[in-house]
Tab-separated table of C-alpha atoms and ligand atoms in Angstrom:
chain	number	residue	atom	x	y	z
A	41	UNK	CA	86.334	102.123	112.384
A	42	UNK	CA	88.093	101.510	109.033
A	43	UNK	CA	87.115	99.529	106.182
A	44	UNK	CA	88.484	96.781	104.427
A	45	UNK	CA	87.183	95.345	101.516
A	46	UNK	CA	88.490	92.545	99.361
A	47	UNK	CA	86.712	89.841	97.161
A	48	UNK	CA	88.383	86.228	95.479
A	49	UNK	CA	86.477	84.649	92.488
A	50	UNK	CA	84.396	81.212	93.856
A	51	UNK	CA	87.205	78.615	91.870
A	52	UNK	CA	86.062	76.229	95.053
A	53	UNK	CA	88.575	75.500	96.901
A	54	UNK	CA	91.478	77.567	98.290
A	55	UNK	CA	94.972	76.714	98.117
A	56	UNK	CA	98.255	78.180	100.126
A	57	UNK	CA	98.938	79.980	97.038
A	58	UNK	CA	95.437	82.139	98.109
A	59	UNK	CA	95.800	81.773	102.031
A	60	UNK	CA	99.689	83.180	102.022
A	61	UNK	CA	99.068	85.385	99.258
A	62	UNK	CA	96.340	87.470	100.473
A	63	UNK	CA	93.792	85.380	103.070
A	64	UNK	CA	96.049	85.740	105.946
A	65	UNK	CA	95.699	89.244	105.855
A	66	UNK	CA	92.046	88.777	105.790
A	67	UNK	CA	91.764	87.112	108.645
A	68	UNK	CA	94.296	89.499	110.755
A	69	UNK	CA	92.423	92.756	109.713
A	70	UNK	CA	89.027	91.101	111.425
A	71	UNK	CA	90.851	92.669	114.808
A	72	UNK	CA	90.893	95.957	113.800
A	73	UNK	CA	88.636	96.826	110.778
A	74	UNK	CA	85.357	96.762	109.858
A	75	UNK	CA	85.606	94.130	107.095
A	76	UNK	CA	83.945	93.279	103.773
A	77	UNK	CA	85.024	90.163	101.813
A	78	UNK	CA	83.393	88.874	98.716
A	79	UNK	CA	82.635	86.148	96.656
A	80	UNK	CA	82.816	87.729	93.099
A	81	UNK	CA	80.992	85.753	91.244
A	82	UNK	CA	79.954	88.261	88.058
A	83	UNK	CA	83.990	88.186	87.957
A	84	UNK	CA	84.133	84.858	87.742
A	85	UNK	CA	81.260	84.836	84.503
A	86	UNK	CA	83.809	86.404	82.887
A	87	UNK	CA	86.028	83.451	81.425
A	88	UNK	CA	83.638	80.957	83.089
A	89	UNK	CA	80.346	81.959	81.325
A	90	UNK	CA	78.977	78.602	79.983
A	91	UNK	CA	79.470	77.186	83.258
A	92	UNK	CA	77.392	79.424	85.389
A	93	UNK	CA	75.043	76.587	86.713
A	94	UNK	CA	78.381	75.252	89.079
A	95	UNK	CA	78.476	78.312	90.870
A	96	UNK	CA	75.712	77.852	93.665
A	97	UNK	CA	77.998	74.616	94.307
A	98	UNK	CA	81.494	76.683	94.076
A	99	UNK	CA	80.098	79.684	96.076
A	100	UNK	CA	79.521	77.376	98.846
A	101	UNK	CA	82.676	75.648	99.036
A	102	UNK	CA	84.859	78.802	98.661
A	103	UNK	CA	82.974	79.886	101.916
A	104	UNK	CA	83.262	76.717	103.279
A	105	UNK	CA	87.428	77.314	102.931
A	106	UNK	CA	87.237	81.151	104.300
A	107	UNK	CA	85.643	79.960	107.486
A	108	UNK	CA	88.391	77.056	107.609
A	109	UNK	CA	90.869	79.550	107.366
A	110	UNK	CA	89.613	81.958	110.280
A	111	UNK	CA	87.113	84.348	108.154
A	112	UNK	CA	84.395	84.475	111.406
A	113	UNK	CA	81.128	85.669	110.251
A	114	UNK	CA	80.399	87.448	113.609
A	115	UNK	CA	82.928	89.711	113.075
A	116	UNK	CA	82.925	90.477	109.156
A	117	UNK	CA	80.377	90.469	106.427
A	118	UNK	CA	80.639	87.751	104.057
A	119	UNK	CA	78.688	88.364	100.746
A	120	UNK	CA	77.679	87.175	97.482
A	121	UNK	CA	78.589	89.849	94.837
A	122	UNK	CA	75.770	89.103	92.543
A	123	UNK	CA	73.402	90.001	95.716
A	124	UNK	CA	74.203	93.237	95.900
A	125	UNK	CA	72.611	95.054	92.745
A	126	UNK	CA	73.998	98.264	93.354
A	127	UNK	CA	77.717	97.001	91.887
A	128	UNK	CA	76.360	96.679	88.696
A	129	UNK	CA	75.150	100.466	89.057
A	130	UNK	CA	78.287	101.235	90.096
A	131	UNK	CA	80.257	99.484	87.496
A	132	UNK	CA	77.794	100.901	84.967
A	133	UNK	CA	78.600	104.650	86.298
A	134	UNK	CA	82.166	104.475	86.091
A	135	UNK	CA	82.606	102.997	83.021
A	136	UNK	CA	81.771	106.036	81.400
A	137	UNK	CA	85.106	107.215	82.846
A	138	UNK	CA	87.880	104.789	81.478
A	139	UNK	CA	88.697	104.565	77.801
A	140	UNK	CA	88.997	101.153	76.076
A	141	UNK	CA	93.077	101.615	75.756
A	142	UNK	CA	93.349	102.133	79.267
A	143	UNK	CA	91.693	98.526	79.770
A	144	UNK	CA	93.551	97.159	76.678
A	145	UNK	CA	96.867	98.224	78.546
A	146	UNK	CA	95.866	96.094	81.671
A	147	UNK	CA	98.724	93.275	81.992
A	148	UNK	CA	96.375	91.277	83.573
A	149	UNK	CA	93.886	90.594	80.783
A	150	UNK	CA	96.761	90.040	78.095
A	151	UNK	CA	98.130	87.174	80.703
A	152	UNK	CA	94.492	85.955	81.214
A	153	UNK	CA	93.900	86.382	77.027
A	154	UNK	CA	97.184	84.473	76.570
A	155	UNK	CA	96.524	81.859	79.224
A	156	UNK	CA	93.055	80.855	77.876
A	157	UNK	CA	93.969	81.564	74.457
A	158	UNK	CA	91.420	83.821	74.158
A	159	UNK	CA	93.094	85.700	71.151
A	160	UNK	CA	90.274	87.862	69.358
A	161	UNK	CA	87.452	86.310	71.247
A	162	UNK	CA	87.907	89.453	74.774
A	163	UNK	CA	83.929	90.486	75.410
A	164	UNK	CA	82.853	93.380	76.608
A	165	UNK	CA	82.901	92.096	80.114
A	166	UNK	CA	86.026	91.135	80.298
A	167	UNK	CA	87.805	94.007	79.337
A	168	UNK	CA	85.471	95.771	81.648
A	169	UNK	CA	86.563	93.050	84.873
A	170	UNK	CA	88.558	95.684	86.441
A	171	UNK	CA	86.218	98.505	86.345
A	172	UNK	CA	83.679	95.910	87.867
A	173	UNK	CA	86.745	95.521	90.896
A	174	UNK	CA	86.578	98.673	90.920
A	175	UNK	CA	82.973	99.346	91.758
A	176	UNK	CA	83.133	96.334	94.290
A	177	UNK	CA	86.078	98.418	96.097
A	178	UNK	CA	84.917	101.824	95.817
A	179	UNK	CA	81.131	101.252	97.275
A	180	UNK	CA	82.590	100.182	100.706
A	181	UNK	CA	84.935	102.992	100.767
A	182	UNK	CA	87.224	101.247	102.316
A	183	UNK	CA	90.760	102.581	102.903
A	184	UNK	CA	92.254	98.874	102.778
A	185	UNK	CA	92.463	96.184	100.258
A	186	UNK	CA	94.293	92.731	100.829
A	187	UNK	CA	95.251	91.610	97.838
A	188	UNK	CA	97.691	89.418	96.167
A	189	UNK	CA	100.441	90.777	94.216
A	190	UNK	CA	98.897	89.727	90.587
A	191	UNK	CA	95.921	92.070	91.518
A	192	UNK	CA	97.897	95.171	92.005
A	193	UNK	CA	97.289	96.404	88.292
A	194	UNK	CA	93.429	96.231	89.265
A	195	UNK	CA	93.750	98.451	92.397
A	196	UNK	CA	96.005	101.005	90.358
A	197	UNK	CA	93.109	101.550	88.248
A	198	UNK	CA	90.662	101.965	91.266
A	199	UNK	CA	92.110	104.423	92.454
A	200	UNK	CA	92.581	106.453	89.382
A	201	UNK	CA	88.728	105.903	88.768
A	202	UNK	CA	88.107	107.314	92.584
A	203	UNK	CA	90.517	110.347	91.706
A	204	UNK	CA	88.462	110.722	88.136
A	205	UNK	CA	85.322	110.950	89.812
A	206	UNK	CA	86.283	113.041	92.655
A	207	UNK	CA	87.581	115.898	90.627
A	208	UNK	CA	84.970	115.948	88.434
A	209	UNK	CA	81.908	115.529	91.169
A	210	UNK	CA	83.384	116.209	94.604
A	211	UNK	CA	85.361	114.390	97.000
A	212	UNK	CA	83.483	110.917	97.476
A	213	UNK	CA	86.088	108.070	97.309
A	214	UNK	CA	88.777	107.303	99.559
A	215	UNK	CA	91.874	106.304	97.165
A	216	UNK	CA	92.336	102.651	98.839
A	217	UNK	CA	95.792	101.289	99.744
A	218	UNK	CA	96.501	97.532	98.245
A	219	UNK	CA	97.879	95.431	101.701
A	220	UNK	CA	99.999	92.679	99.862
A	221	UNK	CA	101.039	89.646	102.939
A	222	UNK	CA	104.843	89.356	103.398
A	223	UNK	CA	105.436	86.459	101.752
A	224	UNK	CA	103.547	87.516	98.387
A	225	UNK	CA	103.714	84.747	95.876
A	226	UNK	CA	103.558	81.390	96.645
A	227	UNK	CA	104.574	79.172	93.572
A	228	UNK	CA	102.660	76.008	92.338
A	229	UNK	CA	105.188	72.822	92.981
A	230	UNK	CA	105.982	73.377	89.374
A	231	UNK	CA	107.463	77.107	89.987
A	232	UNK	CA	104.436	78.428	88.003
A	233	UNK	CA	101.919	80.639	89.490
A	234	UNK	CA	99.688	78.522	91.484
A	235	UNK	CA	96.286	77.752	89.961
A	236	UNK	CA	94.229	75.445	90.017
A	237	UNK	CA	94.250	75.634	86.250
A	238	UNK	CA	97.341	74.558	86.041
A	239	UNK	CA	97.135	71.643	88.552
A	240	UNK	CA	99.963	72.755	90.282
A	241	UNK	CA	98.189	73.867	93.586
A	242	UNK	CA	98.129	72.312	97.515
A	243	UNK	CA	95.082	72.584	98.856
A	244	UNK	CA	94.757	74.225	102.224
A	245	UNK	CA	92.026	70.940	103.630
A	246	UNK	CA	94.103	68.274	101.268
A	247	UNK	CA	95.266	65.169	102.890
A	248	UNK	CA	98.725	64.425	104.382
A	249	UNK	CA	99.695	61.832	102.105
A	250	UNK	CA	98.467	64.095	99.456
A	251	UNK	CA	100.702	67.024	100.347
A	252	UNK	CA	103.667	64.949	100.947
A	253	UNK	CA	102.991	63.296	97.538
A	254	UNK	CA	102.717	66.660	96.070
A	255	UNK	CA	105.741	68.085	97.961
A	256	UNK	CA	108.013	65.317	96.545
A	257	UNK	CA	107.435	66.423	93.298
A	258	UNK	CA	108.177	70.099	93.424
A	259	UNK	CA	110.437	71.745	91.447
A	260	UNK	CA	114.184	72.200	93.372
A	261	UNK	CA	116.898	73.967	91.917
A	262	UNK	CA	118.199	72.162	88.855
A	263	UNK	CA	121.693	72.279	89.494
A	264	UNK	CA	121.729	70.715	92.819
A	265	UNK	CA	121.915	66.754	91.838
A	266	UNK	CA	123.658	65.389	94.632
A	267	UNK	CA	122.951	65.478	98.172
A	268	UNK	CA	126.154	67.654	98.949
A	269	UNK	CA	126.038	69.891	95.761
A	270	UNK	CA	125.492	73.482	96.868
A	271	UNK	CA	122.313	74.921	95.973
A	272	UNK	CA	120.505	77.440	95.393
A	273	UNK	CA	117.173	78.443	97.637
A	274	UNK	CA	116.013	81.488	95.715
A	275	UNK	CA	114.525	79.895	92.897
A	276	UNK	CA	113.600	76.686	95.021
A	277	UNK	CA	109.684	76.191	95.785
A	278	UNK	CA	110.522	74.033	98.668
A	279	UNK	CA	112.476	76.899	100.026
A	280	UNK	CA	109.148	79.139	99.045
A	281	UNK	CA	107.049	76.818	101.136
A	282	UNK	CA	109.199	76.730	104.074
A	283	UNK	CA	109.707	80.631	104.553
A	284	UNK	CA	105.839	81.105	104.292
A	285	UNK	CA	105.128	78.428	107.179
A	286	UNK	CA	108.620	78.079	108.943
A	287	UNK	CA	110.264	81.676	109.318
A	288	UNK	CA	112.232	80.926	112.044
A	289	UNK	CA	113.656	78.350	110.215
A	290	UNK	CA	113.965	79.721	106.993
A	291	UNK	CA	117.551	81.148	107.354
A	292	UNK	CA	119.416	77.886	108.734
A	293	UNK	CA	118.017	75.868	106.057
A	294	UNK	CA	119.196	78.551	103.471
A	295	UNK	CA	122.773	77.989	105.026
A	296	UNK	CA	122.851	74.768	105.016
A	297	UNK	CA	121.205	74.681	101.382
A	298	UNK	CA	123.814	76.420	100.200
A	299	UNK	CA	126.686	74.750	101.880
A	300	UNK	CA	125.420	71.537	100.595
A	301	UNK	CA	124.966	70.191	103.866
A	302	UNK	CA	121.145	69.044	102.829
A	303	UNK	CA	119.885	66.806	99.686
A	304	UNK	CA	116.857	67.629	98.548
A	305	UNK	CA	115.221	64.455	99.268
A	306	UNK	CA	115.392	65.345	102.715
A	307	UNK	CA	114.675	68.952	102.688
A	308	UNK	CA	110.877	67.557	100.560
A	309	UNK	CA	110.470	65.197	103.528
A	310	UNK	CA	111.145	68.189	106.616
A	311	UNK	CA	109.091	70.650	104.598
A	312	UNK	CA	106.249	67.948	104.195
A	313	UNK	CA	106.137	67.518	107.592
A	314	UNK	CA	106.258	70.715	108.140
A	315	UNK	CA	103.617	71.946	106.122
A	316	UNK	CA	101.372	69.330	107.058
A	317	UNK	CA	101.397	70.186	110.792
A	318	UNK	CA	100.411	73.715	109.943
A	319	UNK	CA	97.519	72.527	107.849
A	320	UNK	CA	96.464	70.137	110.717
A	321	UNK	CA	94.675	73.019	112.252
A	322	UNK	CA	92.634	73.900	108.625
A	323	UNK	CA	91.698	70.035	108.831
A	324	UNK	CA	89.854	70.439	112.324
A	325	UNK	CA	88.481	73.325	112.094
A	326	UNK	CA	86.604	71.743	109.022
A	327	UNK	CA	85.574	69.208	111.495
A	328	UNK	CA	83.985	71.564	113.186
A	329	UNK	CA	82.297	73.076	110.447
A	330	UNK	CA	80.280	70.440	109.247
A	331	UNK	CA	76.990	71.489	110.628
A	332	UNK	CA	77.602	75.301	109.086
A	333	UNK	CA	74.383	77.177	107.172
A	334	UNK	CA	76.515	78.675	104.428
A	335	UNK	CA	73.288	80.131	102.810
A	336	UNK	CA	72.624	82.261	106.251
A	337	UNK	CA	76.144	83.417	106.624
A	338	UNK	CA	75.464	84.155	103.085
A	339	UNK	CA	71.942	86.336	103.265
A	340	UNK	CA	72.909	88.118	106.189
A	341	UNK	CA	76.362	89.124	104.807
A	342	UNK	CA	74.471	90.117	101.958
A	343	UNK	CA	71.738	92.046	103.864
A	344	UNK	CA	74.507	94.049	105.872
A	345	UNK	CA	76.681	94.779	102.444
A	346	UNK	CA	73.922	95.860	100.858
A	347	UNK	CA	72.644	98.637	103.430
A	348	UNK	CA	75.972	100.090	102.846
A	349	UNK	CA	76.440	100.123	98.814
A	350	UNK	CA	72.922	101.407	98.839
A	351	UNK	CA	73.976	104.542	101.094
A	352	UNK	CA	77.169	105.094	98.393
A	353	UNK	CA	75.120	104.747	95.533
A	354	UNK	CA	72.560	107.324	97.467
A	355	UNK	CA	75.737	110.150	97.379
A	356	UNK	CA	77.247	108.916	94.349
A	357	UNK	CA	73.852	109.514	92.117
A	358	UNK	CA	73.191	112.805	94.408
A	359	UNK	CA	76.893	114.249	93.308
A	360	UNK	CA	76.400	113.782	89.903
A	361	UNK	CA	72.860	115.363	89.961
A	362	UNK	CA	71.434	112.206	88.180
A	363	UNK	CA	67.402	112.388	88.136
A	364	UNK	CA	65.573	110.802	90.886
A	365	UNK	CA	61.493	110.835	91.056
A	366	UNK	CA	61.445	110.978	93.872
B	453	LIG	N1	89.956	89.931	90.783
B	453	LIG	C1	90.056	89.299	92.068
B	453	LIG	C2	90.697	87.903	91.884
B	453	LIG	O1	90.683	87.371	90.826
B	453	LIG	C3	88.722	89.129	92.723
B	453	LIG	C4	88.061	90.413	93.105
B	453	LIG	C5	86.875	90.869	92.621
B	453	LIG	C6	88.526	91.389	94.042
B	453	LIG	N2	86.548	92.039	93.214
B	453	LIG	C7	87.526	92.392	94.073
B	453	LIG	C8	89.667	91.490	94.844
B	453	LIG	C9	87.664	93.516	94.881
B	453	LIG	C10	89.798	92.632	95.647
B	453	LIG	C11	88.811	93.628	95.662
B	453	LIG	O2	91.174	87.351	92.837
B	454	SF4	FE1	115.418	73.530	97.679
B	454	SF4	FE2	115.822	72.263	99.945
B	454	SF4	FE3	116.918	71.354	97.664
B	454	SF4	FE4	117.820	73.578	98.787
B	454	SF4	S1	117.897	71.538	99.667
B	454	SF4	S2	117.371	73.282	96.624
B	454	SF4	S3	115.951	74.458	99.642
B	454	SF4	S4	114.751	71.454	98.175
């Protein structure tokens, strides 16, 4: 069987942004690969450092929200990354084989630098986080990663550190293929990137009166003011919303968007119904999930995950002739 590997940072709770951005495709590829999804929590240490005591807590509820979504631990292993040891080797390994330009180049850091205004103040760590993605893809092998479209940079680099290593040691790494979902990017209700930074996001186990509240405030196209002004969908989040959850729809409410046929008082009020009926089956399922053992799911994922990396890190150490004592 195939592998799939892909890992989200434990920020708590998920939003759509996360679930239509790359979690759908998680739980689709349980059918027909053998999959690996992490909680990467040395990633997260990154720009969260001095909070590292909140993470047992955040761990936990980010798991919480994969199983809500359809992530079934029967089927794939769910893992902490800080339980599995042998990244760090990894990560240690290859970062003998990127120069410090290469990461400066990354487009993610500069927006993360910019974002945090972290200006001067980049550690070693962080300009190392995507050679630590990196070693969390490459030790599965896997020739799939679901990702969303802000982590394609991250992947690109992956797979030039799997081409880097197999010329000079011998084929070992599969160059991985990012998955992206269909709809891509899901914008916070201010037309931002979602985040829960920027307190823009819709939770995926938030209340209906919540969501509606939220909904009503989104951004709409500026230039449609009155009910029968004819708008303009494309930059609309509504619209964004209601093409992730309501394809079928999607193209009727474009036309009559545009013909001015629909204010966007209305169009808030479908899409919040809308939207909340597809989250109704997130909200039971975390009914149903109140008894979980998180810390099980947790151990054995871990266990499982870490028989693997170990038998990579066996013919990754054995290619490069490193000493053993054994
Ligand atoms: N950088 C990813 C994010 O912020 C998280 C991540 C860590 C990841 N390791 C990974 C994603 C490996 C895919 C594969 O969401
Ligand atoms: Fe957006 Fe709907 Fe208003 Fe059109 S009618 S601009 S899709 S909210």
């Amino acid at each position: 069987m195939e592998r799939v590997l892909s890992g989200l940072r434990p920020t708590g709770r998920i939003h759509i942004g996360n679930y239509f951005g790359a979690l759908v495709n998680w739980v689709r590829f349980q059918d027909e690969y053998r999959c690996f999804y992490e909680v990467a929590d040395w990633h997260a240490l990154t720009t969260m450092y001095s909070e590292s005591r909140r993470f047992r807590e955040l761990i936990k509820e980010t798991v919480l929200d994969w199983l809500t979504v359809g992530i079934d631990p029967e089927r794939s292993v769910l893992f902490v990354q800080s339980d599995v040891k042998e990244h760090a080797e990894l990560h240690l390994l290859f970062s003998m084989l990127v120069t410090i330009p290469r990461l400066q180049r990354n487009p993610t850091i500069k927006e993360v630098v910019k974002d945090l205004h972290m200006e001067g103040k980049i550690s070693y760590g962080l300009l190392g986080y995507p050679v630590l993605q990196a070693s969390d893809v490459l030790i599965y092998r896997p020739q799939k990663v679901p990702i969303g479209e802000d982590q394609l940079p991250h992947l690109e680099l992956t797979r030039e550190i799997a081409r880097r290593f197999n010329h000079l040691y011998g084929d070992t790494f599969p160059e991985p293929e990012p998955i992206l979902t269909k709809t891509k990017r899901i914008p916070g209700i201010d037309g931002r990137k979602m985040s829960k930074s920027y307190g823009n996001a819709i939770y995926i186990t938030e209340s209906p009166e919540e969501v509606e509240k939220k909904i009503m405030q989104a951004f709409t196209d500026p230039e449609k003011i009155k009910k029968d002004d004819p708008g303009h969908p494309e930059g609309c989040v509504v619209f964004a919303y209601r093409s992730a959850i309501d394809e079928d729809g999607t193209e009727e409410l474009e036309n009559r968007c545009r013909a001015g046929e629909i204010g966007c008082v209305q169009c808030k009020r479908e899409t919040s119904k809308i939207m909340n009926e597809f989250l109704d089956k997130f909200r039971k399922k975390r009914e149903e999930l109140k008894a979980v053992d998180i810390h099980t799911i947790l151990k054995e994922g871990a266990e499982k995950a870490r028989e693997f990396a170990r038998e990579t890190m066996q013919i990754v150490r054995e290619r490069m002739g490193m000493w053993s004592k054994d």
